[in-house]
Structure formats: structure tokens, C-alpha cells
Amino acid sequence: MQGVTVVDHPLIQHKLTLMRDKNTSTKQFRELLNEIGMLICYEITRELPVETVEIETPLTKMKAPAISGKKLVFAPILRAGTGFLDGMLNLVPSARVAFIGLYRDHETLESVEYYFKAPEDIAERLVIVMDPMLATGNSSIAAVDKLKSRGVTNLRLMCLLAAPEGLKKFNEHHPDVHVWTAAIDSHLNDHGYIVPGLGDAGDRMFGTK
Ligand code: URA
């Protein structure tokens, strides 16, 4: 499928299987989401630009690569997107964080914004939007709409599971934003849940059901 990379590393696939299992505990589910967050982030950042800097090892001077440009922004969509955050910050501790509060209206399945807090100069940075479940695509589309309205042009979307319907819709709205996911599942059910999926990611992270 166009505009999407499925990160099918065996470690990620194994951890995802554990997350799908309904008997996996809340604690384990959170830990696994963080671990997968770190692993997918490793792939998303693979092509970050580097520059050569001069340093001194204990033996000699040398020119060595370092990531160039402004610090990244991680933009989790509340609440499930925060499940990726600690793992990603472990990997890139200097990243800035923008929180995007959206909830899904259970009747219309549309996204409603209730919170937005981002670095002032976000437009000058690469922003990775995080939403574990790309289901209808409405939340991710709304989050990217919001970021673009703030002038952001360099965007990537990171999820855990995607439904083909959501991917298609997201790609139609934002063909310039590449998506990384651990798997593309079969379909969405009538309630907007990904099948086979893993249930409600937020509820499973926080034990709210
Ligand atoms: N959000 C979830 O948490 N799970 C789904 O299956 C779809 C949307």
C-alpha cells in the first residue's frame, strides 16, 4: 500500500502478538507499547539528516556524524498516543513533546479536539504524530490538520495497528505524510474497532474497562 511502511521486525511482531492477547495484563500491555514505540521510532528516524562535527577521542581528533537540525517533536494524540512516549524519549531524550487532545464521539466516530499544547516554533521542526490505532483515520487526520494549521510541513505518523479503511482515508487527506505501523489488520467493525485488533488501546493501557 502507498504511503505506508509496515515495520515487520520479529521483535515487534512478537511483542504485538502479546499485546493482542486479551489475557495480557495492563502493566504488560503498557510496557510492550513503550518497547514497540522505541523500536518503531528507531525505524522512523532512520533517515534523519546528519552533519559532520569535530570531536576529540582520548586518542586523537576526528570528524564524526551527529544528527543535524532542530530537535524533533513527538506529538501523542491523547490518550493512547502517550503509550509510545516514554520509549521514544528514551531513544531521543532531547525531543520536544506536543500534546493533542482528541476524543472520538462514539456516535459519529468524528474527532473532537479538547487540548493542544506544542512548542512555539513547532513549524520549524520534524513532528512525529503518535496514535497506536489508525482505525477510521479521523483522529490522525484531525491531528495533522491542526499541526498543518500551525505551519508544520515536515510530518510523519506512527501507529501500532492500522485498518485498511483508515489508511486509505488518511492517505487521501494527507498524501504527504508517510505512515509507519507494526501491522495492517483485516477491517473495521461497525463500531469503528480494528479487527482482529487488540480492543480499546486506551482502556487496555489504563485499565478503564
Ligand atoms: N481505537 C482503539 O483503541 N481500538 C480500536 O480498535 C479502534 C480505535
PDB file of C-alpha atoms in Angstrom, residues 9-163:
ATOM      1  CA  HIS A   9      10.775  -6.874  12.619  1.00  0.00           C
ATOM      2  CA  PRO A  10      10.362 -10.196  14.534  1.00  0.00           C
ATOM      3  CA  LEU A  11      10.777  -8.463  17.912  1.00  0.00           C
ATOM      4  CA  ILE A  12       7.954  -6.054  17.106  1.00  0.00           C
ATOM      5  CA  GLN A  13       5.719  -8.815  15.757  1.00  0.00           C
ATOM      6  CA  HIS A  14       6.285 -10.958  18.852  1.00  0.00           C
ATOM      7  CA  LYS A  15       5.521  -8.083  21.210  1.00  0.00           C
ATOM      8  CA  LEU A  16       2.434  -7.158  19.163  1.00  0.00           C
ATOM      9  CA  THR A  17       1.105 -10.711  19.480  1.00  0.00           C
ATOM     10  CA  LEU A  18       1.446 -10.435  23.264  1.00  0.00           C
ATOM     11  CA  MET A  19      -0.434  -7.128  23.181  1.00  0.00           C
ATOM     12  CA  ARG A  20      -3.283  -8.569  21.117  1.00  0.00           C
ATOM     13  CA  ASP A  21      -3.811 -11.407  23.623  1.00  0.00           C
ATOM     14  CA  LYS A  22      -6.774 -10.492  25.826  1.00  0.00           C
ATOM     15  CA  ASN A  23      -5.112 -12.177  28.812  1.00  0.00           C
ATOM     16  CA  THR A  24      -2.151  -9.788  28.786  1.00  0.00           C
ATOM     17  CA  SER A  25      -2.199  -7.594  31.898  1.00  0.00           C
ATOM     18  CA  THR A  26      -2.494  -3.799  31.916  1.00  0.00           C
ATOM     19  CA  LYS A  27       1.077  -3.495  33.186  1.00  0.00           C
ATOM     20  CA  GLN A  28       2.463  -5.765  30.485  1.00  0.00           C
ATOM     21  CA  PHE A  29       0.393  -4.028  27.815  1.00  0.00           C
ATOM     22  CA  ARG A  30       1.870  -0.625  28.776  1.00  0.00           C
ATOM     23  CA  GLU A  31       5.415  -1.975  28.877  1.00  0.00           C
ATOM     24  CA  LEU A  32       5.049  -3.623  25.481  1.00  0.00           C
ATOM     25  CA  LEU A  33       3.618  -0.473  23.899  1.00  0.00           C
ATOM     26  CA  ASN A  34       6.598   1.503  25.178  1.00  0.00           C
ATOM     27  CA  GLU A  35       9.039  -1.083  23.868  1.00  0.00           C
ATOM     28  CA  ILE A  36       7.399  -1.183  20.441  1.00  0.00           C
ATOM     29  CA  GLY A  37       7.341   2.627  20.462  1.00  0.00           C
ATOM     30  CA  MET A  38      11.092   2.637  20.833  1.00  0.00           C
ATOM     31  CA  LEU A  39      11.565   0.086  18.054  1.00  0.00           C
ATOM     32  CA  ILE A  40       9.294   1.839  15.545  1.00  0.00           C
ATOM     33  CA  CYS A  41      10.869   5.193  16.417  1.00  0.00           C
ATOM     34  CA  TYR A  42      14.253   3.670  15.521  1.00  0.00           C
ATOM     35  CA  GLU A  43      12.890   2.943  12.026  1.00  0.00           C
ATOM     36  CA  ILE A  44      11.123   6.290  11.580  1.00  0.00           C
ATOM     37  CA  THR A  45      14.297   8.194  12.402  1.00  0.00           C
ATOM     38  CA  ARG A  46      16.494   6.047  10.137  1.00  0.00           C
ATOM     39  CA  GLU A  47      16.828   8.779   7.503  1.00  0.00           C
ATOM     40  CA  LEU A  48      17.313  11.804   9.740  1.00  0.00           C
ATOM     41  CA  PRO A  49      19.915  14.149   8.272  1.00  0.00           C
ATOM     42  CA  VAL A  50      23.369  14.065   9.854  1.00  0.00           C
ATOM     43  CA  GLU A  51      26.239  16.519   9.747  1.00  0.00           C
ATOM     44  CA  THR A  52      29.907  16.093  10.461  1.00  0.00           C
ATOM     45  CA  VAL A  53      31.205  17.535  13.710  1.00  0.00           C
ATOM     46  CA  GLU A  54      34.724  17.704  15.030  1.00  0.00           C
ATOM     47  CA  ILE A  55      35.385  15.925  18.319  1.00  0.00           C
ATOM     48  CA  GLU A  56      38.358  14.612  20.224  1.00  0.00           C
ATOM     49  CA  THR A  57      38.548  10.978  21.325  1.00  0.00           C
ATOM     50  CA  PRO A  58      41.041  10.096  24.080  1.00  0.00           C
ATOM     51  CA  LEU A  59      43.478   9.300  21.239  1.00  0.00           C
ATOM     52  CA  THR A  60      43.008  11.898  18.522  1.00  0.00           C
ATOM     53  CA  LYS A  61      40.822  14.469  16.813  1.00  0.00           C
ATOM     54  CA  MET A  62      38.242  13.162  14.357  1.00  0.00           C
ATOM     55  CA  LYS A  63      35.263  14.189  12.283  1.00  0.00           C
ATOM     56  CA  ALA A  64      32.145  12.212  13.258  1.00  0.00           C
ATOM     57  CA  PRO A  65      28.433  12.213  12.341  1.00  0.00           C
ATOM     58  CA  ALA A  66      25.802  13.868  14.534  1.00  0.00           C
ATOM     59  CA  ILE A  67      22.100  14.475  13.909  1.00  0.00           C
ATOM     60  CA  SER A  68      21.655  17.919  12.399  1.00  0.00           C
ATOM     61  CA  GLY A  69      18.837  20.426  12.520  1.00  0.00           C
ATOM     62  CA  LYS A  70      16.291  21.304  15.172  1.00  0.00           C
ATOM     63  CA  LYS A  71      15.149  18.857  17.822  1.00  0.00           C
ATOM     64  CA  LEU A  72      12.278  16.543  16.883  1.00  0.00           C
ATOM     65  CA  VAL A  73       8.767  16.909  18.237  1.00  0.00           C
ATOM     66  CA  PHE A  74       6.835  13.864  19.425  1.00  0.00           C
ATOM     67  CA  ALA A  75       3.103  14.557  19.230  1.00  0.00           C
ATOM     68  CA  PRO A  76       0.999  11.919  21.004  1.00  0.00           C
ATOM     69  CA  ILE A  77      -2.751  12.022  20.488  1.00  0.00           C
ATOM     70  CA  LEU A  78      -4.320  11.710  23.939  1.00  0.00           C
ATOM     71  CA  ARG A  79      -4.757   9.388  25.496  1.00  0.00           C
ATOM     72  CA  ALA A  80      -3.448   6.226  23.843  1.00  0.00           C
ATOM     73  CA  GLY A  81      -0.639   8.015  21.968  1.00  0.00           C
ATOM     74  CA  THR A  82       1.132   8.650  25.266  1.00  0.00           C
ATOM     75  CA  GLY A  83       1.743   4.896  25.451  1.00  0.00           C
ATOM     76  CA  PHE A  84       4.559   5.286  22.922  1.00  0.00           C
ATOM     77  CA  LEU A  85       6.102   8.313  24.582  1.00  0.00           C
ATOM     78  CA  ASP A  86       8.485   7.019  27.274  1.00  0.00           C
ATOM     79  CA  GLY A  87      10.094   4.523  24.918  1.00  0.00           C
ATOM     80  CA  MET A  88      10.614   7.190  22.282  1.00  0.00           C
ATOM     81  CA  LEU A  89      12.022   9.676  24.775  1.00  0.00           C
ATOM     82  CA  ASN A  90      14.444   7.010  25.980  1.00  0.00           C
ATOM     83  CA  LEU A  91      15.736   6.841  22.426  1.00  0.00           C
ATOM     84  CA  VAL A  92      15.661  10.596  21.692  1.00  0.00           C
ATOM     85  CA  PRO A  93      15.809  12.313  25.110  1.00  0.00           C
ATOM     86  CA  SER A  94      16.129  15.811  23.663  1.00  0.00           C
ATOM     87  CA  ALA A  95      12.881  15.629  21.669  1.00  0.00           C
ATOM     88  CA  ARG A  96      10.155  18.166  22.434  1.00  0.00           C
ATOM     89  CA  VAL A  97       6.608  16.973  23.118  1.00  0.00           C
ATOM     90  CA  ALA A  98       3.312  18.367  21.786  1.00  0.00           C
ATOM     91  CA  PHE A  99       0.087  17.005  23.288  1.00  0.00           C
ATOM     92  CA  ILE A 100      -3.005  16.793  21.124  1.00  0.00           C
ATOM     93  CA  GLY A 101      -6.231  16.058  22.991  1.00  0.00           C
ATOM     94  CA  LEU A 102      -8.852  14.458  20.765  1.00  0.00           C
ATOM     95  CA  TYR A 103     -11.672  12.162  21.693  1.00  0.00           C
ATOM     96  CA  ARG A 104     -13.789  10.042  19.428  1.00  0.00           C
ATOM     97  CA  ASP A 105     -17.505  10.749  19.530  1.00  0.00           C
ATOM     98  CA  HIS A 106     -18.874   7.222  19.878  1.00  0.00           C
ATOM     99  CA  GLU A 107     -21.996   8.003  17.843  1.00  0.00           C
ATOM    100  CA  THR A 108     -20.491   9.827  14.869  1.00  0.00           C
ATOM    101  CA  LEU A 109     -16.924   8.421  15.199  1.00  0.00           C
ATOM    102  CA  GLU A 110     -15.751  12.005  14.460  1.00  0.00           C
ATOM    103  CA  SER A 111     -12.829  13.572  16.377  1.00  0.00           C
ATOM    104  CA  VAL A 112     -13.386  16.403  18.818  1.00  0.00           C
ATOM    105  CA  GLU A 113     -10.396  18.498  19.996  1.00  0.00           C
ATOM    106  CA  TYR A 114     -10.198  19.404  23.693  1.00  0.00           C
ATOM    107  CA  TYR A 115      -6.499  20.185  24.262  1.00  0.00           C
ATOM    108  CA  PHE A 116      -3.455  21.358  22.296  1.00  0.00           C
ATOM    109  CA  LYS A 117      -0.062  22.321  23.698  1.00  0.00           C
ATOM    110  CA  ALA A 118       3.015  22.482  21.476  1.00  0.00           C
ATOM    111  CA  PRO A 119       6.423  24.179  21.271  1.00  0.00           C
ATOM    112  CA  GLU A 120       6.078  27.700  19.830  1.00  0.00           C
ATOM    113  CA  ASP A 121       8.492  27.018  16.983  1.00  0.00           C
ATOM    114  CA  ILE A 122       6.872  23.683  16.064  1.00  0.00           C
ATOM    115  CA  ALA A 123       6.557  24.785  12.407  1.00  0.00           C
ATOM    116  CA  GLU A 124      10.356  24.592  12.058  1.00  0.00           C
ATOM    117  CA  ARG A 125      10.640  21.013  13.307  1.00  0.00           C
ATOM    118  CA  LEU A 126      10.016  17.446  12.176  1.00  0.00           C
ATOM    119  CA  VAL A 127       6.889  16.256  14.005  1.00  0.00           C
ATOM    120  CA  ILE A 128       6.081  12.598  14.618  1.00  0.00           C
ATOM    121  CA  VAL A 129       2.370  12.189  15.382  1.00  0.00           C
ATOM    122  CA  MET A 130       1.627   9.119  17.524  1.00  0.00           C
ATOM    123  CA  ASP A 131      -1.670   7.244  17.552  1.00  0.00           C
ATOM    124  CA  PRO A 132      -1.495   3.493  18.262  1.00  0.00           C
ATOM    125  CA  MET A 133      -4.772   2.679  16.492  1.00  0.00           C
ATOM    126  CA  LEU A 134      -5.343   4.082  12.989  1.00  0.00           C
ATOM    127  CA  ALA A 135      -8.972   2.972  12.781  1.00  0.00           C
ATOM    128  CA  THR A 136     -11.336   5.352  10.919  1.00  0.00           C
ATOM    129  CA  GLY A 137      -8.378   7.702  10.485  1.00  0.00           C
ATOM    130  CA  ASN A 138     -10.441  10.640  11.798  1.00  0.00           C
ATOM    131  CA  SER A 139      -8.243  11.421  14.836  1.00  0.00           C
ATOM    132  CA  SER A 140      -4.992  11.263  12.918  1.00  0.00           C
ATOM    133  CA  ILE A 141      -6.419  13.375  10.108  1.00  0.00           C
ATOM    134  CA  ALA A 142      -7.673  15.967  12.636  1.00  0.00           C
ATOM    135  CA  ALA A 143      -4.303  15.993  14.450  1.00  0.00           C
ATOM    136  CA  VAL A 144      -2.375  16.522  11.225  1.00  0.00           C
ATOM    137  CA  ASP A 145      -4.902  19.199  10.107  1.00  0.00           C
ATOM    138  CA  LYS A 146      -4.239  21.026  13.370  1.00  0.00           C
ATOM    139  CA  LEU A 147      -0.458  20.783  13.053  1.00  0.00           C
ATOM    140  CA  LYS A 148      -0.553  21.952   9.444  1.00  0.00           C
ATOM    141  CA  SER A 149      -2.705  24.920  10.519  1.00  0.00           C
ATOM    142  CA  ARG A 150       0.217  25.809  12.844  1.00  0.00           C
ATOM    143  CA  GLY A 151       2.553  25.801   9.871  1.00  0.00           C
ATOM    144  CA  VAL A 152       4.108  22.340  10.286  1.00  0.00           C
ATOM    145  CA  THR A 153       5.209  20.873   6.947  1.00  0.00           C
ATOM    146  CA  ASN A 154       7.508  18.023   7.978  1.00  0.00           C
ATOM    147  CA  LEU A 155       5.282  15.313   9.468  1.00  0.00           C
ATOM    148  CA  ARG A 156       5.270  11.550   9.989  1.00  0.00           C
ATOM    149  CA  LEU A 157       2.566   9.337  11.522  1.00  0.00           C
ATOM    150  CA  MET A 158       3.417   6.448  13.799  1.00  0.00           C
ATOM    151  CA  CYS A 159       0.893   3.786  14.793  1.00  0.00           C
ATOM    152  CA  LEU A 160       0.794   0.242  16.059  1.00  0.00           C
ATOM    153  CA  LEU A 161      -2.166  -1.158  14.139  1.00  0.00           C
ATOM    154  CA  ALA A 162      -3.898   0.242  11.080  1.00  0.00           C
ATOM    155  CA  ALA A 163      -7.165  -0.648   9.359  1.00  0.00           C
TER     156      ALA A 163
END
